[in-house]
Coordinates of C-alpha atoms in Angstrom, one line a residue:
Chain C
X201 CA -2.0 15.2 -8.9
X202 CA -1.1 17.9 -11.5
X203 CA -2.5 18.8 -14.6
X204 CA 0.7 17.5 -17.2
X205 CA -0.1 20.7 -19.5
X206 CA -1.0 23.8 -17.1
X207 CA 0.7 22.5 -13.7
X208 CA -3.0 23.0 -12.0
X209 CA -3.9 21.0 -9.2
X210 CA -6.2 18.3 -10.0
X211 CA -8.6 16.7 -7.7
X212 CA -10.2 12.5 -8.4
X213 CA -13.4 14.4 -8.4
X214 CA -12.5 16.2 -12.1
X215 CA -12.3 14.4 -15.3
X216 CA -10.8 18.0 -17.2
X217 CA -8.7 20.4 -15.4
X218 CA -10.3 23.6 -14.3
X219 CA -7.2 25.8 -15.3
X220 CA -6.5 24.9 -19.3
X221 CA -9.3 22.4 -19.8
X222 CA -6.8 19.8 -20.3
X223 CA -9.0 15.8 -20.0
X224 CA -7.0 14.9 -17.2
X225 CA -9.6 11.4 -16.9
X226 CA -6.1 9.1 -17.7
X227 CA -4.2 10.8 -15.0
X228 CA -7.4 10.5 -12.5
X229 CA -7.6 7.0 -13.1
X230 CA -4.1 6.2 -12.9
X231 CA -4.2 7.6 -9.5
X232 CA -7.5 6.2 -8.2
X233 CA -5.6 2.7 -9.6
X234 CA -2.8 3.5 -7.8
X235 CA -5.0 4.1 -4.6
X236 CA -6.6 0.3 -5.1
X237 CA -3.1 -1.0 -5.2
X238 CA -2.3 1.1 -2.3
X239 CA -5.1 -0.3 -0.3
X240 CA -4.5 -3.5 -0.9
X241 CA -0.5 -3.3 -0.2
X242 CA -1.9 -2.1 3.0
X243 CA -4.1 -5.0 3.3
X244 CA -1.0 -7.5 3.1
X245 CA 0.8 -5.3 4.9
X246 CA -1.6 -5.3 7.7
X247 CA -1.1 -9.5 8.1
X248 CA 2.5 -9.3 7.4
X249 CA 2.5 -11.0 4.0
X250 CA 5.3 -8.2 3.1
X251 CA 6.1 -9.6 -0.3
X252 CA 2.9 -9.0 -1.6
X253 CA 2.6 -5.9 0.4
X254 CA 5.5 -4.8 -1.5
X255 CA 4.3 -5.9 -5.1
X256 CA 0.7 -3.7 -5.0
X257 CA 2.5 -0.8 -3.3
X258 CA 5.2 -0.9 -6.2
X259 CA 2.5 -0.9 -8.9
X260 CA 0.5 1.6 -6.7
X261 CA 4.0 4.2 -7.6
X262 CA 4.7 3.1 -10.8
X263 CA 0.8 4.5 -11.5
X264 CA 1.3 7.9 -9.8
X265 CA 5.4 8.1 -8.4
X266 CA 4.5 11.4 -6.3
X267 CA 2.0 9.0 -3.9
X268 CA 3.5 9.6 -0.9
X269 CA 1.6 7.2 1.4
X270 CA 2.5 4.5 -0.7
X271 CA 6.3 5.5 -0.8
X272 CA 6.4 6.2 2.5
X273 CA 4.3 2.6 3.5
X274 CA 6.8 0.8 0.8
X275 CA 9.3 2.1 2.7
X276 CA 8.6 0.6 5.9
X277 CA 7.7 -3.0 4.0
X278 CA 11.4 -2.8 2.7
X279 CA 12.8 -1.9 6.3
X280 CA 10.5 -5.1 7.4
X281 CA 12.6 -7.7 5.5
X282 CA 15.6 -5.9 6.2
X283 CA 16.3 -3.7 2.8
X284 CA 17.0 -0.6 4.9
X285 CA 18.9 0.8 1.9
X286 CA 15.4 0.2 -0.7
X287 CA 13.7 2.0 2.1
X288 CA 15.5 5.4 2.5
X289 CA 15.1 5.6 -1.0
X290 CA 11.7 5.5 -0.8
X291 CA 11.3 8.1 2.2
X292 CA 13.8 10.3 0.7
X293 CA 12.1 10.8 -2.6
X294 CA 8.6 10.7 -0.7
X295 CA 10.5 13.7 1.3
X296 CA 11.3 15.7 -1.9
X297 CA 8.0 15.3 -3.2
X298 CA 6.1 17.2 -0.5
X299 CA 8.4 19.2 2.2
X300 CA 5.5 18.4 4.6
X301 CA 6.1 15.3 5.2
X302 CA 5.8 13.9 8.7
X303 CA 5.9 10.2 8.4
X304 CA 9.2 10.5 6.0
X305 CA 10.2 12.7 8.4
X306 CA 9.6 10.2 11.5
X307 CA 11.4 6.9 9.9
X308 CA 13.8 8.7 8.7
X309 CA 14.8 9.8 12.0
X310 CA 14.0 6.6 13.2
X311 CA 17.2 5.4 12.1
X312 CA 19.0 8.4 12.4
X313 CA 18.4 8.7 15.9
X314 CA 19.5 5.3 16.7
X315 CA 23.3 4.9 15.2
X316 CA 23.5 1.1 16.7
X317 CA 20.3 -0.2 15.1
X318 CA 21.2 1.8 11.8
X319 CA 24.9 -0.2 11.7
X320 CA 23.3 -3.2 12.1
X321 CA 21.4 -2.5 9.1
X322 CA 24.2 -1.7 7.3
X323 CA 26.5 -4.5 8.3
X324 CA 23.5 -7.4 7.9
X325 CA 23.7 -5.8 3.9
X326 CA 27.3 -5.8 3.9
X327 CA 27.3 -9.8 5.0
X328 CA 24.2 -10.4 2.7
X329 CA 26.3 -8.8 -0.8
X330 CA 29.8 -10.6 0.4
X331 CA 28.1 -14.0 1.1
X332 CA 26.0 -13.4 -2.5
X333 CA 29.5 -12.9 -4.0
X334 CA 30.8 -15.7 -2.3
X335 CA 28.5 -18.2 -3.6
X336 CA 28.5 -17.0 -7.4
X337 CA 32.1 -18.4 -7.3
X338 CA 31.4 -21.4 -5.7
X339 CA 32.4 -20.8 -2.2
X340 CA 29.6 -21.9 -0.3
X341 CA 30.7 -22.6 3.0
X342 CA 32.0 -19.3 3.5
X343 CA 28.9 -17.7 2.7
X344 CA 27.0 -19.8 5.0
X345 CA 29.3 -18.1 7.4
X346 CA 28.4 -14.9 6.5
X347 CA 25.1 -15.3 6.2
X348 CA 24.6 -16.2 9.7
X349 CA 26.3 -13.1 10.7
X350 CA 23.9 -11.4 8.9
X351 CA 21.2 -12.7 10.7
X352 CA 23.1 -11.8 13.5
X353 CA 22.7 -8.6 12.9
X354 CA 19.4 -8.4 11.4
X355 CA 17.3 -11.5 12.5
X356 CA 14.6 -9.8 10.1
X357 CA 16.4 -10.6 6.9
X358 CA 14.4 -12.5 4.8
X359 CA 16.6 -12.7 2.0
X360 CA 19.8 -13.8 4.0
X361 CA 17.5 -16.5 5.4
X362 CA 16.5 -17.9 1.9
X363 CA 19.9 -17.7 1.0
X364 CA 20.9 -19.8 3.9
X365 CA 18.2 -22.2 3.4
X366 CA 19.2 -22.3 -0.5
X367 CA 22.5 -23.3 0.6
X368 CA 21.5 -26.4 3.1
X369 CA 19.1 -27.7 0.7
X370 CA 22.2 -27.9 -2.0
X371 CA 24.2 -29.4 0.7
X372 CA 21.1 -32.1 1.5
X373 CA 20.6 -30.7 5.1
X374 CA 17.1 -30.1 5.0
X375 CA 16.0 -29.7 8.8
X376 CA 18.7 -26.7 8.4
X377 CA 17.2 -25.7 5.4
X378 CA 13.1 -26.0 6.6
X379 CA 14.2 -24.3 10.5
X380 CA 15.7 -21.0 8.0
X381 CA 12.7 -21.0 6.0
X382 CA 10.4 -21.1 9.2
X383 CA 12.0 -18.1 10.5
X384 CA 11.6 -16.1 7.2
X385 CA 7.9 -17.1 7.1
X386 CA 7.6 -15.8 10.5
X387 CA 8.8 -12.3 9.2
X388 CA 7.3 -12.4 5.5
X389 CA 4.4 -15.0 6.1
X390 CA 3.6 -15.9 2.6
X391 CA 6.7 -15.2 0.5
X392 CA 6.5 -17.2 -2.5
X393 CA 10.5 -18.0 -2.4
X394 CA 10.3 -19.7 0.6
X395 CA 6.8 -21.1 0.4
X396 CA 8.7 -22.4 -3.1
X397 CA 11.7 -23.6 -1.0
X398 CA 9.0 -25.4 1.8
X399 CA 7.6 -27.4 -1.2
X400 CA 10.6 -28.5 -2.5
X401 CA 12.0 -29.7 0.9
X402 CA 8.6 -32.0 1.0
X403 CA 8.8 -33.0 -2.0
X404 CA 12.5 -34.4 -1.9
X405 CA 11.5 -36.0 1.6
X406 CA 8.8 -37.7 0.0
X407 CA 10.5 -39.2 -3.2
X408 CA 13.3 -40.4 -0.9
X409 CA 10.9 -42.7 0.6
X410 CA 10.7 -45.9 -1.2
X411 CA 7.6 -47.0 -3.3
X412 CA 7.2 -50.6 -5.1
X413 CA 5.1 -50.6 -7.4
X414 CA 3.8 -53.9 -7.7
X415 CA 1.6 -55.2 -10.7
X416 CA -0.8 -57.4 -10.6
X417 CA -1.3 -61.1 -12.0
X418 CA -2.3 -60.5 -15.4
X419 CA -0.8 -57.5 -16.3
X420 CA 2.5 -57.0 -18.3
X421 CA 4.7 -54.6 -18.9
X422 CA 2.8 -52.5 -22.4
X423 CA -0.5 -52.8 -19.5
X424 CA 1.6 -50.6 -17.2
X425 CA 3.3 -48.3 -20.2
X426 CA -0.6 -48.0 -21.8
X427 CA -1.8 -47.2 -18.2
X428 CA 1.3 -44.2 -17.3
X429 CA 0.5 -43.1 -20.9
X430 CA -3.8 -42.7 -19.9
X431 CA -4.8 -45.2 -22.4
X432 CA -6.1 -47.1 -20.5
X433 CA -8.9 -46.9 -17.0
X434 CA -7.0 -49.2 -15.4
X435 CA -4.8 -48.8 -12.6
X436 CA -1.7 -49.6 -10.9
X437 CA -1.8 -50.9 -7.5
X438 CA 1.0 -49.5 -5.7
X439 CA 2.3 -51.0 -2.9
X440 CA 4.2 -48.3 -0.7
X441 CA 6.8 -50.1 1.6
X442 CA 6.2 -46.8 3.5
X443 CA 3.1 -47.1 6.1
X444 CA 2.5 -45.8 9.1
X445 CA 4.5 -46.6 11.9
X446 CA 3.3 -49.8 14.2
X447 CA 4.7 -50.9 17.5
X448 CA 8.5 -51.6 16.6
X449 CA 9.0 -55.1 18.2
X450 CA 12.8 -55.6 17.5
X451 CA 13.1 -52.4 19.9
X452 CA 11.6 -54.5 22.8
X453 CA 13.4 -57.7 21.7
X454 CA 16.5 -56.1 21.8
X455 CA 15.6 -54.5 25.1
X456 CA 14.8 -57.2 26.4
X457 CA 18.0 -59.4 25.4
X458 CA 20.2 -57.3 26.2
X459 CA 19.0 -57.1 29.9
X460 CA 19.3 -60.5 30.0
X461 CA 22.5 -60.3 28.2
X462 CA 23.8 -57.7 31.3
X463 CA 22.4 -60.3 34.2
X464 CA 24.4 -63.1 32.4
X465 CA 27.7 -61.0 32.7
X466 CA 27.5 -60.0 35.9
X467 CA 26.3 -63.6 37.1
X468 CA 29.4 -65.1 35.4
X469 CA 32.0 -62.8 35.1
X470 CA 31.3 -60.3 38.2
X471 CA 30.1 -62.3 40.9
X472 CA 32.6 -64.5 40.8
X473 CA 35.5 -62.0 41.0
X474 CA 33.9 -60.2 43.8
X475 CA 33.0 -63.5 45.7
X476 CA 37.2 -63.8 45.2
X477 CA 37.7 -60.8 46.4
X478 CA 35.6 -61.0 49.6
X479 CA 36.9 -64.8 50.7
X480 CA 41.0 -63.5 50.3
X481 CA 39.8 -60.4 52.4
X482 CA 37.4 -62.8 54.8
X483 CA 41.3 -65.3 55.1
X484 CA 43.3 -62.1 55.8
X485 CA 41.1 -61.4 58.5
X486 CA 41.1 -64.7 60.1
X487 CA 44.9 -64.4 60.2
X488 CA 45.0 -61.2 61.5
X489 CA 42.7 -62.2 64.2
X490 CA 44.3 -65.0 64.8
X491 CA 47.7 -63.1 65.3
X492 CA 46.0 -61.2 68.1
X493 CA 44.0 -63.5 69.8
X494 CA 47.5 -65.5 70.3
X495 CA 49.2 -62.2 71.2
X496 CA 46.3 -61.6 74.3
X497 CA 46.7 -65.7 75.1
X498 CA 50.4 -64.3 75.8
X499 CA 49.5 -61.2 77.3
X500 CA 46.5 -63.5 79.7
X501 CA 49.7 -65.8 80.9
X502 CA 51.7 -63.0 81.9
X503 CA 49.0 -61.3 83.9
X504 CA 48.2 -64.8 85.7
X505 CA 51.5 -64.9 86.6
X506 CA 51.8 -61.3 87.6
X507 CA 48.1 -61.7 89.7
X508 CA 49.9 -65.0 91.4
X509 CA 52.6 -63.3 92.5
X510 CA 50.9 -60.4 93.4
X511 CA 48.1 -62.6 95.2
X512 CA 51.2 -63.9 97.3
X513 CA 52.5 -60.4 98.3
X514 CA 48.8 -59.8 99.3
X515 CA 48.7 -63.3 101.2
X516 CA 51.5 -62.3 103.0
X517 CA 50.4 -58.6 103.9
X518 CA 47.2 -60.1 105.3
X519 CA 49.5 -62.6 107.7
X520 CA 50.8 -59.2 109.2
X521 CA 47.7 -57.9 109.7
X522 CA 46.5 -61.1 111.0
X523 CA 49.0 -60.7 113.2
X524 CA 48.3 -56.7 114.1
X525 CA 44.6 -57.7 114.5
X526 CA 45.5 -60.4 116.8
X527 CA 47.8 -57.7 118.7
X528 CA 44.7 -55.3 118.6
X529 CA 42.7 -57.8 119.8
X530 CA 44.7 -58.9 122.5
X531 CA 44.8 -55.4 123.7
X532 CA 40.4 -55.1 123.5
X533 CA 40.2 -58.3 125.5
X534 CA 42.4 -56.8 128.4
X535 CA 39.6 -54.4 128.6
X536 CA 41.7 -51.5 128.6
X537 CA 38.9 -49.3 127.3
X538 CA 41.3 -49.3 124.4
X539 CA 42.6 -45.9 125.6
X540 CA 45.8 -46.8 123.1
X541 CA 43.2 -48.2 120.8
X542 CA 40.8 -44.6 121.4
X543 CA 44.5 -42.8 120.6
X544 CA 45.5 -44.5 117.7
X545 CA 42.0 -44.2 116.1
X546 CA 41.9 -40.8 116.8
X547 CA 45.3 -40.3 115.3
X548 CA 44.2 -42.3 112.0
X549 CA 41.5 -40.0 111.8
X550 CA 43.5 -36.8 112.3
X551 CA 45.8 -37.9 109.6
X552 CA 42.6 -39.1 107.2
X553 CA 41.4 -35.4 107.0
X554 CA 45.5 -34.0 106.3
X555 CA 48.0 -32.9 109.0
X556 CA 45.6 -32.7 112.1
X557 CA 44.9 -28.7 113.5
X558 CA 46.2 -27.4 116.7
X559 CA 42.9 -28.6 118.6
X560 CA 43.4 -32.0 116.9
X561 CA 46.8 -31.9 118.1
X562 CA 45.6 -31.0 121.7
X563 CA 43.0 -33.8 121.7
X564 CA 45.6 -36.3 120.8
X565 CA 47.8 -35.1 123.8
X566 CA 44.7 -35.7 126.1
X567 CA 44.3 -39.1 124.9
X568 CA 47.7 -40.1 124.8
X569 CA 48.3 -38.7 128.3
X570 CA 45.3 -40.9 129.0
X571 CA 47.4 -43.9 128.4
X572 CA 48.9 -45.6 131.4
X573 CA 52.3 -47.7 131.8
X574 CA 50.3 -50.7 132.3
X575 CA 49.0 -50.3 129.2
X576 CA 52.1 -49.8 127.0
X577 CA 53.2 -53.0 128.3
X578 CA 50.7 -54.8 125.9
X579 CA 51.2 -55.9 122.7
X580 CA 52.2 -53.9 119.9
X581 CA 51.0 -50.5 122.3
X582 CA 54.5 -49.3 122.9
X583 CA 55.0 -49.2 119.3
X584 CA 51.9 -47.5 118.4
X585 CA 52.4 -45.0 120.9
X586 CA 56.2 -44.0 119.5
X587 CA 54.7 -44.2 116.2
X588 CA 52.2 -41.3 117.1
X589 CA 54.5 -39.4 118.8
X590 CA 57.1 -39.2 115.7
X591 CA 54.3 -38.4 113.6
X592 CA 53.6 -35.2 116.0
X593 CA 56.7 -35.0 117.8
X594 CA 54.8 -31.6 119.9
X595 CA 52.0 -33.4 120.3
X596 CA 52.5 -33.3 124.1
X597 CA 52.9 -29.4 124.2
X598 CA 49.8 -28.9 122.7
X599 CA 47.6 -26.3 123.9
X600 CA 44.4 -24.5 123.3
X601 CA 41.9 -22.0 125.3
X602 CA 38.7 -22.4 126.4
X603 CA 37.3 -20.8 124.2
X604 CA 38.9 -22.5 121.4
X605 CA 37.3 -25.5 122.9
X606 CA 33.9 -24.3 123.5
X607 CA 33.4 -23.2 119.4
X608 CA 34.6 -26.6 118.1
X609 CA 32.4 -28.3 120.8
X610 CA 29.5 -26.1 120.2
X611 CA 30.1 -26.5 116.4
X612 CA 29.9 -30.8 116.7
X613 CA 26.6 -29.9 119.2
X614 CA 24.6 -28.2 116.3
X615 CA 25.5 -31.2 113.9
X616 CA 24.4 -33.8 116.8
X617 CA 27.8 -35.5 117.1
X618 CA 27.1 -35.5 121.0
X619 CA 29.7 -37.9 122.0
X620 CA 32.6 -35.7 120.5
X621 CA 31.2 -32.3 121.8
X622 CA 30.9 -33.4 124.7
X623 CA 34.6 -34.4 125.0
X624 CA 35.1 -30.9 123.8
X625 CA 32.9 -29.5 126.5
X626 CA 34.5 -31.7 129.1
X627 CA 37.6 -30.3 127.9
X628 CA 36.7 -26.5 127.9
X629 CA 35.0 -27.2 131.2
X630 CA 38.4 -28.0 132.2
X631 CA 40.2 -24.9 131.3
X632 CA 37.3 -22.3 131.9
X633 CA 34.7 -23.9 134.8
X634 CA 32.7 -20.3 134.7
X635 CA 31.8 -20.2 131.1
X636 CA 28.0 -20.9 131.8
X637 CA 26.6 -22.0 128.4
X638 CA 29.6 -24.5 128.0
X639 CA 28.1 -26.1 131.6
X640 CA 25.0 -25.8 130.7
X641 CA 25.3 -27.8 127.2
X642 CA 28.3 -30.4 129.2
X643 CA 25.3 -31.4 131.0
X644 CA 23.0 -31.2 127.8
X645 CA 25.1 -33.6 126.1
X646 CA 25.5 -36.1 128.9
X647 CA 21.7 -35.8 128.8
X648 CA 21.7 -36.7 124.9
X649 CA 24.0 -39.6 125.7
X650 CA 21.8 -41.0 128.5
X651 CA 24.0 -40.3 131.0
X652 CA 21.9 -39.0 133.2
X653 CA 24.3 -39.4 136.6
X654 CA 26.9 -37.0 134.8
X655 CA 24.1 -35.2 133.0
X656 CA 22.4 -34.3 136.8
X657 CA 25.9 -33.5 138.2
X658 CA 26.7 -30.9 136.0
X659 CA 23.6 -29.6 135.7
X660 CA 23.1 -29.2 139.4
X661 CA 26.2 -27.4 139.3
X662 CA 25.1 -25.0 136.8
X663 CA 21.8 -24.0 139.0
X664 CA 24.5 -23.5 142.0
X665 CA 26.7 -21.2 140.2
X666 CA 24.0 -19.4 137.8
X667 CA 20.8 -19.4 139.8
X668 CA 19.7 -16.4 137.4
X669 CA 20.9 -18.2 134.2
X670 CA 19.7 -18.5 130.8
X671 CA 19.1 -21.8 131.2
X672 CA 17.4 -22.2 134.7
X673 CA 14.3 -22.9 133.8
X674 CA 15.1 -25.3 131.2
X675 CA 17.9 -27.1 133.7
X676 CA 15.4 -27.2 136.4
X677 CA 12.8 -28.6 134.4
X678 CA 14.7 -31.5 133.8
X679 CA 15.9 -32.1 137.1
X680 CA 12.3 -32.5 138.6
X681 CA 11.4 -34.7 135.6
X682 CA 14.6 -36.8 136.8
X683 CA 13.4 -36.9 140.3
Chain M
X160 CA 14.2 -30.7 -8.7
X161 CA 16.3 -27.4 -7.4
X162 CA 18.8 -25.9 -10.1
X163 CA 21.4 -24.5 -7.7
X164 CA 23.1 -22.0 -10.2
X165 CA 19.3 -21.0 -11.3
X166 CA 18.2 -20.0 -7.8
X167 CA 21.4 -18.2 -7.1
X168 CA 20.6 -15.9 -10.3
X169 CA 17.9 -15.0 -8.4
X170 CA 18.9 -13.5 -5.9
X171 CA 20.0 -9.6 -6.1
X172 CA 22.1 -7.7 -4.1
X173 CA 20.6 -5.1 -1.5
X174 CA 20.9 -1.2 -1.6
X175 CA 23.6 -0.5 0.8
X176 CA 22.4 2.2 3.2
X177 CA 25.5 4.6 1.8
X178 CA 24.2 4.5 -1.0
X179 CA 20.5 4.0 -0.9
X180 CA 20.5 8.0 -2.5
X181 CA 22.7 7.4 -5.0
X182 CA 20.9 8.1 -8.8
X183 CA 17.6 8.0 -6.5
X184 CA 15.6 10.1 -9.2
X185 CA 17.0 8.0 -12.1
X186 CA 15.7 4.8 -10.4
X187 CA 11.9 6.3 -10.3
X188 CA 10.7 5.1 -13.1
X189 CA 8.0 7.6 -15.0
X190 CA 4.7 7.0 -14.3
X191 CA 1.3 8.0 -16.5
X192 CA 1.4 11.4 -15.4
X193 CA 5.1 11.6 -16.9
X194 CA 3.9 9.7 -19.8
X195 CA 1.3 12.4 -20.9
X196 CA 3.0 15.1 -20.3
X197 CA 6.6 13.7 -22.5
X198 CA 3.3 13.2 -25.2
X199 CA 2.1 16.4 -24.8
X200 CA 5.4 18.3 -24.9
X201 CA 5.9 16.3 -28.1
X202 CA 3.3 17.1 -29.0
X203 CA 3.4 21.2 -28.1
X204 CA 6.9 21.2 -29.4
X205 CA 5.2 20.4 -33.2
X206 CA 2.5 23.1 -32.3
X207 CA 4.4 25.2 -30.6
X208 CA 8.2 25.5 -29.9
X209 CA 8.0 26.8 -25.9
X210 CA 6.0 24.2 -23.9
X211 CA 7.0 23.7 -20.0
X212 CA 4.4 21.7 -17.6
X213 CA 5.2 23.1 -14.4

């Protein structure tokens, strides 16, 4: 404060100014009212009703215009709602009136530090004033439209919101109207435009319900005109057609019929069809079936005649070896010892395993050579004899060493096939009579076959021609058991 | 009931940011200290032709 006649700094504590004199008591009240108003715009400003905030703070300036904290706290309740323009103003001039200034200083760079925030600002106003325009001439839809760009770009604007909610409320959309004056209360929690806007919404809803007003028996028309006018105590019974909401029955009814409604229709109307449906596919697969049970019934007779025929063919086959078997047998009950039979059978073998080895081939010669004149004479002999001998036309120039003989002999010996080693043995015996473990397991496996005249023979051999042998011992051992 | 046109009349246009300094010291409007001293220069000026507050 300044004294208005000497320029003197005044202080609330003076009632005349120390410099000229001057009774500076108006000016010192003027500013202590201005600090109640500031106080209590800070109050409101403190729970956010900004609209009253903004009304004591503007009294609070017009009482003393250089208050700074009150300019500079006005400002910041106009940047609130979103008058960013109002606000400037009021930090600029709060700026001239005292260079130091720090909060001026701070909002204002606030916004000048943040370009983006500060065009949104600018652009919410821009929508606001076009939208305001807009309206004055009638065009309200396309200031709804800007409008809601405007809160776009500052959700904070109160003003654009009342607008907004002025325009549904003409237009009768009222849920519109209340949800845009919720969210300008959230900013500005007791402005008295949209509080004024709430009420009217209510209001509206409630006249649009509907109210009889019934009278009762008795009275007549002047009774209800004397009793609207107060002239009367007594009163009207109203009957409101409004109450609270009960149970809705015709919900359930109509729930429940038209359940029943649905089971009908599908009972009468759906079953049917797919019943249809199933019996013409159930009598296309009967034909079907029937098609190929007929075609196997075909497919049977031709196989029972091909089995019939076959069963013929085999018939036959088995007569001719019938009659082979008889041959065979005739040639087993000449008692031959089969040596034709022992031939072939070795030969069927040979040929089981493949094309029989050398020392097959070599066996076969023995036992072919083992067949006498006599006994070609016999049955169906001659023929099995040619028939080996085409199939192994060398067969009778077969060869093999001792040696050759011993190894496959010894190799049947260690898998106990004593009657074949023993051939084998026989054999090598044959070609190489010095080889001592051959004549020593020749005699072994006569032993193993219970021969024991043939076993003692060789073995009584072997102790003549190897008294110092491997196998002494063992040979002689078995020799004075057999004694 | 709401008065449409009413309502609209209401509402005023916001500073726009550009011009949010335009005429700022001619929207103040003079307080009581601006008051007394317009009085008191009146009244100097009938005393006294040279009067100046600051």
């Amino acid at each position: 404060m300044i004294c208005p006649k000497c320029g003197a700094a005044l202080t609330s504590k003076m009632t005349v100014c120390e410099k000229c004199g001057y009774d500076a008591e108006i000016i010192i009240k003027a500013h202590k009212a201005a600090c109640y108003f500031y106080n209590k715009g800070l109050e409101r400003a403190k729970i956010k009703d900004i609209s009253g905030a903004i009304g004591f703070l503007k009294r609070a300036v017009q009482l003393d215009k250089d208050y700074i904290d009150a300019r500079n706290l006005l400002g910041l309740c106009y940047l609130a709602v979103g008058e960013a323009g109002d606000a400037i103003a009021q930090w600029v001039y709060s700026k001239s009136v005292s260079e130091h200034n720090p909060l001026a200083d701070r909002y204002l760079g606030m916004l000048e530090n943040n370009p983006v925030k500060l065009n949104h600002y600018k652009t919410a106003i821009r929508k606001y004033n076009a939208a305001l325009e807009q309206i004055k001439q009638g065009a309200d839809d396309f200031a709804l439209v800007q409008l809601k760009r405007a809160v776009s770009h500052n959700p904070d604007y109160v003003k654009a919101w009342q607008m907004m909610a002025l325009i549904y409320i003409h237009n009768g959309d009222y849920d519109r109207a209340r949800k845009s004056l919720k969210r300008s209360l959230k900013t500005d929690i007791a402005n008295a435009v949209s509080l004024r806007y709430v009420k009217l919404i209510r209001d509206i809803k409630f006249k649009n319900l509907v109210m009889d007003v019934s009278i009762s028996d008795g009275e007549t028309d002047q009774d209800v005109k004397d009793i609207l006018e107060g002239k009367t105590r007594q009163r009207l019974t109203p009957k409101f057609s409004y109450s609270e909401e009960g149970p809705d029955y015709r919900v359930f009814i109509s729930l429940v019929s038209g359940i029943l409604i649905g089971i009908m229709v599908v009972y009468f109307l759906v079953v049917p069809g797919v019943k249809q449906a199933m019996n013409y596919d159930m009598v296309n697969k009967e034909k079907q079936y029937g098609e190929e049970i007929s075609g196997y019934l075909s497919d049977m007779d031709s196989l029972e005649k091909e089995n019939e025929s076959l069963q013929s063919k085999i018939d036959l086959q088995q007569m001719e070896t019938d009659g082979y078997l008889e041959q065979i047998d005739s040639l087993t009950n000449k008692k031959f010892y089969g040596n034709v039979l022992e031939a072939v059978n070795y030969y069927y073998k040979m040929n089981a395993d493949g094309e029989g080895t050398k020392l097959e081939q070599y066996l076969l010669r023995h036992k072919i050579e083992a067949i006498t004149e006599d006994e070609l004479k016999a049955g169906a002999a001659k023929e099995l004899y040619d028939m080996m001998l085409k199939a192994y036309p060398d067969v009778l120039k077969a060869e093999a060493t001792g040696t050759e003989l011993f190894n496959a002999g010894k190799e049947l010996y260690e898998k106990e096939n004593w009657q074949e080693a023993n051939e084998l043995f026989l054999l090598s015996y044959q070609e190489s009579p010095d080889n001592e473990e051959n004549l020593y397991l020749l005699g072994r496996t006569y032993e193993l076959l219970s021969d024991g005249a043939n076993a003692k023979t060789y073995y009584q051999e072997y102790l003549n021609k190897f008294p110092g042998g491997k196998y002494v011992a063992t040979v002689q051992k078995w020799m004075d058991a057999a004694e | 009931m709401l008065n449409f046109e009413e309502e609209v009349a209401k509402f005023s246009p916001s500073t726009e940011i550009d011009r949010a300094t335009e005429n700022l010291y001619d929207s103040i409007s003079p307080d009581v200290a601006d008051i007394l001293e317009e009085l008191l220069s009146k009244s100097d000026k009938r005393k006294n032709p040279q009067g100046n507050r600051h």
